[in-house]
Short mmCIF file of C-alpha atoms in Angstrom, two decimals:
data_model
loop_
_atom_site.label_atom_id
_atom_site.label_comp_id
_atom_site.label_asym_id
_atom_site.label_seq_id
_atom_site.Cartn_x
_atom_site.Cartn_y
_atom_site.Cartn_z
CA MET A 1 71.19 56.81 54.55
CA ILE A 2 72.02 53.52 52.29
CA GLY A 3 68.70 53.44 51.48
CA LEU A 4 68.57 56.92 50.24
CA ILE A 5 71.71 56.27 47.70
CA HIS A 6 70.68 52.69 46.61
CA PRO A 7 72.64 52.91 43.53
CA GLU A 8 71.71 52.49 39.91
CA PRO A 9 73.73 50.39 37.64
CA THR A 10 76.85 52.35 36.11
CA SER A 11 79.83 51.29 34.23
CA ILE A 12 83.17 50.79 35.36
CA TYR A 13 84.25 53.18 32.31
CA ALA A 14 82.30 55.99 33.94
CA VAL A 15 83.43 55.44 37.16
CA ALA A 16 87.19 55.43 35.89
CA ALA A 17 86.52 58.57 33.87
CA LEU A 18 85.16 60.45 37.09
CA PHE A 19 88.33 59.42 39.24
CA GLY A 20 90.61 59.91 36.45
CA SER A 21 89.33 63.50 36.39
CA LEU A 22 90.22 64.33 39.99
CA PHE A 23 93.88 64.62 38.65
CA LEU A 24 92.94 67.36 36.24
CA TRP A 25 90.68 69.20 38.98
CA ALA A 26 93.52 68.93 41.34
CA ALA A 27 95.80 70.39 38.44
CA ALA A 28 93.22 73.23 37.95
CA LEU A 29 93.16 74.13 41.62
CA LEU A 30 96.92 74.22 41.88
CA ILE A 31 97.14 76.49 39.00
CA ALA A 32 94.58 78.88 40.40
CA LYS A 33 96.65 78.95 43.74
CA ARG A 34 99.61 79.54 41.85
CA ARG A 35 97.89 82.85 40.16
CA ARG A 36 97.41 84.24 43.66
CA GLY A 37 101.30 84.61 44.33
CA PRO A 38 103.58 83.09 47.10
CA ALA A 39 102.05 82.52 50.40
CA GLY A 40 102.35 85.46 52.96
CA SER A 41 102.41 87.97 49.56
CA GLU A 42 98.62 88.97 50.20
CA VAL A 43 97.59 92.04 51.75
CA THR A 44 93.58 91.30 53.04
CA GLN A 45 91.55 94.18 53.41
CA GLY A 46 88.48 92.12 54.49
CA ARG A 47 88.09 88.43 55.31
CA ASP A 48 85.16 86.37 56.64
CA SER A 49 86.38 83.12 57.98
CA ALA A 50 82.71 82.26 58.67
CA SER A 51 82.19 81.37 55.08
CA MET A 52 84.20 78.13 55.78
CA ARG A 53 81.03 77.12 57.18
CA GLY A 54 79.44 77.36 53.88
CA VAL A 55 82.48 75.29 52.34
CA ALA A 56 81.53 72.60 55.23
CA VAL A 57 78.14 72.63 54.19
CA GLN A 58 78.56 72.37 50.67
CA ALA A 59 81.46 69.56 51.19
CA LEU A 60 78.61 67.77 52.94
CA GLY A 61 76.33 67.90 49.80
CA PHE A 62 79.19 66.30 47.78
CA LEU A 63 80.04 63.54 50.67
CA VAL A 64 76.36 62.54 50.46
CA VAL A 65 76.49 62.25 46.64
CA GLY A 66 79.75 60.42 46.74
CA PHE A 67 79.61 58.35 49.30
CA GLY A 68 77.98 54.86 48.94
CA PRO A 69 78.15 51.31 47.42
CA LEU A 70 78.32 51.00 43.64
CA ASN A 71 76.43 48.94 41.30
CA LEU A 72 79.24 48.35 38.61
CA VAL A 73 78.26 46.79 35.41
CA LEU A 74 81.48 45.08 34.12
CA GLY A 75 82.50 43.59 31.00
CA ALA A 76 82.70 45.20 27.31
CA PRO A 77 80.93 48.44 27.16
CA ASP A 78 77.67 48.75 25.75
CA GLY A 79 76.13 51.63 24.01
CA ARG A 80 74.49 52.77 27.03
CA ALA A 81 78.16 52.44 29.00
CA ILE A 82 79.63 54.50 25.90
CA ALA A 83 76.98 56.96 25.84
CA GLU A 84 77.53 57.36 30.02
CA VAL A 85 81.32 58.02 29.57
CA ILE A 86 80.88 60.38 26.87
CA VAL A 87 78.56 62.68 28.99
CA VAL A 88 80.60 62.39 32.04
CA LEU A 89 83.80 63.26 29.94
CA ALA A 90 81.87 66.23 28.35
CA LEU A 91 80.63 67.54 31.65
CA ILE A 92 83.77 67.23 33.27
CA ALA A 93 85.53 68.90 30.33
CA GLY A 94 82.60 71.74 31.02
CA VAL A 95 83.10 71.99 34.66
CA ILE A 96 86.82 72.30 34.66
CA ALA A 97 87.09 74.83 31.87
CA LEU A 98 84.58 76.77 33.50
CA PHE A 99 86.46 76.91 36.91
CA MET A 100 89.86 77.72 34.75
CA ALA A 101 88.27 80.49 32.90
CA SER A 102 86.83 81.78 36.25
CA SER A 103 89.83 81.72 38.18
CA ARG A 104 91.75 83.11 35.52
CA ALA A 105 89.59 85.96 35.45
CA MET A 106 89.89 86.22 39.20
CA GLY A 107 94.12 86.15 39.01
CA ARG A 108 94.95 87.19 42.48
CA ASN A 109 91.45 87.53 44.05
CA TRP A 110 90.58 83.95 43.90
CA ALA A 111 90.52 82.25 47.14
CA ILE A 112 88.46 79.57 49.09
CA VAL A 113 87.84 81.62 51.95
CA ALA A 114 85.95 84.97 51.44
CA ARG A 115 88.00 87.99 51.55
CA THR A 116 88.90 91.05 49.66
CA ARG A 117 92.49 92.28 49.12
CA ASP A 118 93.88 95.93 49.34
CA ASP A 119 94.44 95.63 45.44
CA HIS A 120 91.09 93.93 44.96
CA GLN A 121 89.63 94.44 41.49
CA LEU A 122 85.86 93.84 40.85
CA VAL A 123 85.87 91.30 38.34
CA THR A 124 83.11 91.79 35.63
CA TRP A 125 84.93 90.11 32.45
CA GLY A 126 85.06 86.60 31.56
CA PRO A 127 82.48 84.23 32.70
CA PHE A 128 81.50 87.07 35.39
CA ALA A 129 80.13 89.01 32.64
CA VAL A 130 77.47 86.63 32.06
CA ILE A 131 76.71 85.27 35.83
CA ARG A 132 78.29 86.42 39.40
CA ASN A 133 79.27 82.93 40.58
CA PRO A 134 80.48 80.89 37.63
CA ILE A 135 82.66 78.68 39.89
CA TYR A 136 79.66 77.91 42.19
CA VAL A 137 77.83 76.79 39.02
CA ALA A 138 80.66 74.42 37.84
CA LEU A 139 80.67 72.77 41.33
CA PHE A 140 76.89 72.06 40.96
CA VAL A 141 77.54 70.40 37.50
CA TRP A 142 80.21 68.51 39.21
CA ILE A 143 77.60 66.98 41.66
CA LEU A 144 75.45 65.98 38.86
CA VAL A 145 78.58 64.49 36.92
CA MET A 146 79.24 62.45 40.35
CA ALA A 147 75.54 61.45 40.62
CA LEU A 148 75.67 60.05 36.85
CA ALA A 149 78.88 58.41 37.01
CA LEU A 150 78.37 56.55 40.47
CA GLY A 151 74.83 55.75 39.92
CA HIS A 152 73.62 57.83 42.83
CA TRP A 153 70.66 59.68 41.45
CA ARG A 154 68.75 59.12 44.68
CA ALA A 155 71.25 61.14 46.78
CA LEU A 156 70.67 64.37 45.01
CA ILE A 157 67.62 64.55 47.04
CA LEU A 158 69.52 65.41 50.01
CA GLY A 159 72.95 66.51 48.59
CA VAL A 160 71.61 69.07 46.04
CA PRO A 161 69.97 71.06 48.88
CA LEU A 162 72.91 70.79 51.05
CA TYR A 163 75.25 72.12 48.16
CA TRP A 164 72.68 75.09 47.60
CA ILE A 165 72.47 75.87 51.27
CA GLY A 166 76.38 76.12 51.43
CA THR A 167 76.61 78.21 48.50
CA TRP A 168 73.93 80.57 49.83
CA MET A 169 75.88 81.15 52.92
CA ARG A 170 79.22 81.79 51.12
CA VAL A 171 77.40 83.98 48.60
CA ALA A 172 75.85 86.12 51.35
CA ARG A 173 79.30 86.66 52.92
CA GLU A 174 81.16 87.35 49.51
CA GLU A 175 78.59 89.85 48.48
CA LYS A 176 78.88 91.79 52.08
CA LEU A 177 82.44 92.09 51.51
CA LEU A 178 82.39 93.31 48.13
CA ARG A 179 79.61 95.97 48.58
CA ALA A 180 81.96 97.02 51.69
CA GLN A 181 84.66 97.68 49.52
CA PHE A 182 83.16 98.81 46.11
CA GLY A 183 79.87 99.97 47.20
CA ALA A 184 77.75 101.39 44.24
CA ALA A 185 80.23 99.85 41.57
CA TYR A 186 79.02 96.27 42.97
CA ASP A 187 75.47 97.30 43.26
CA ALA A 188 75.43 98.21 39.62
CA TYR A 189 77.10 94.94 38.64
CA ALA A 190 74.73 93.04 40.96
CA ALA A 191 71.83 94.63 39.06
CA ARG A 192 73.12 93.87 35.81
CA VAL A 193 74.48 90.48 35.98
CA LYS A 194 72.54 87.54 37.91
CA ARG A 195 74.05 85.21 40.46
CA PHE A 196 73.59 81.80 38.50
CA ILE A 197 71.52 81.71 35.67
CA PRO A 198 71.71 84.52 33.00
CA GLY A 199 68.57 86.56 33.12
CA LEU A 200 66.98 84.73 35.73
CA VAL A 201 68.63 84.04 39.00
#
């Protein structure tokens, strides 16, 4: 495993930017959770706890990319280090912005475990007007940011397949629940809007 993630050189500034952004990511998650309302207020119509297996596989993909030694370049930042930090910060900003826009559009519908509510709405606006799974796309970009900031490009060989296997596991469960609740309306939406890449996939 260590050979797989033998690190490329990376600046301490890129690593600091990555770990500093975790606070912003935690804040975004808390905001999304607050939109759901207080615990116990949910009236769940359909719930698929098996989707947590997909979450676990996704998390394993993140662990593969995030775990391992670092080859830190210390000292004053050179042009490469500055460019690396700029790219890391720009991608992190994009990830958090996409997550925030998506969770705002979902409102009380947002959850980690696949489930629908009695008052569940089929969300087709905001980022969901362009792709059906914008949060999973944001998380995929996050894996790429981790690889860049930590110098763990080789780990993507295993981390990316794990992430997408877990994602497909979750998507399959979520689509099953949405079709059960919304029927033809969901089928029409799915025919119009692709899962991950507009016009392609």
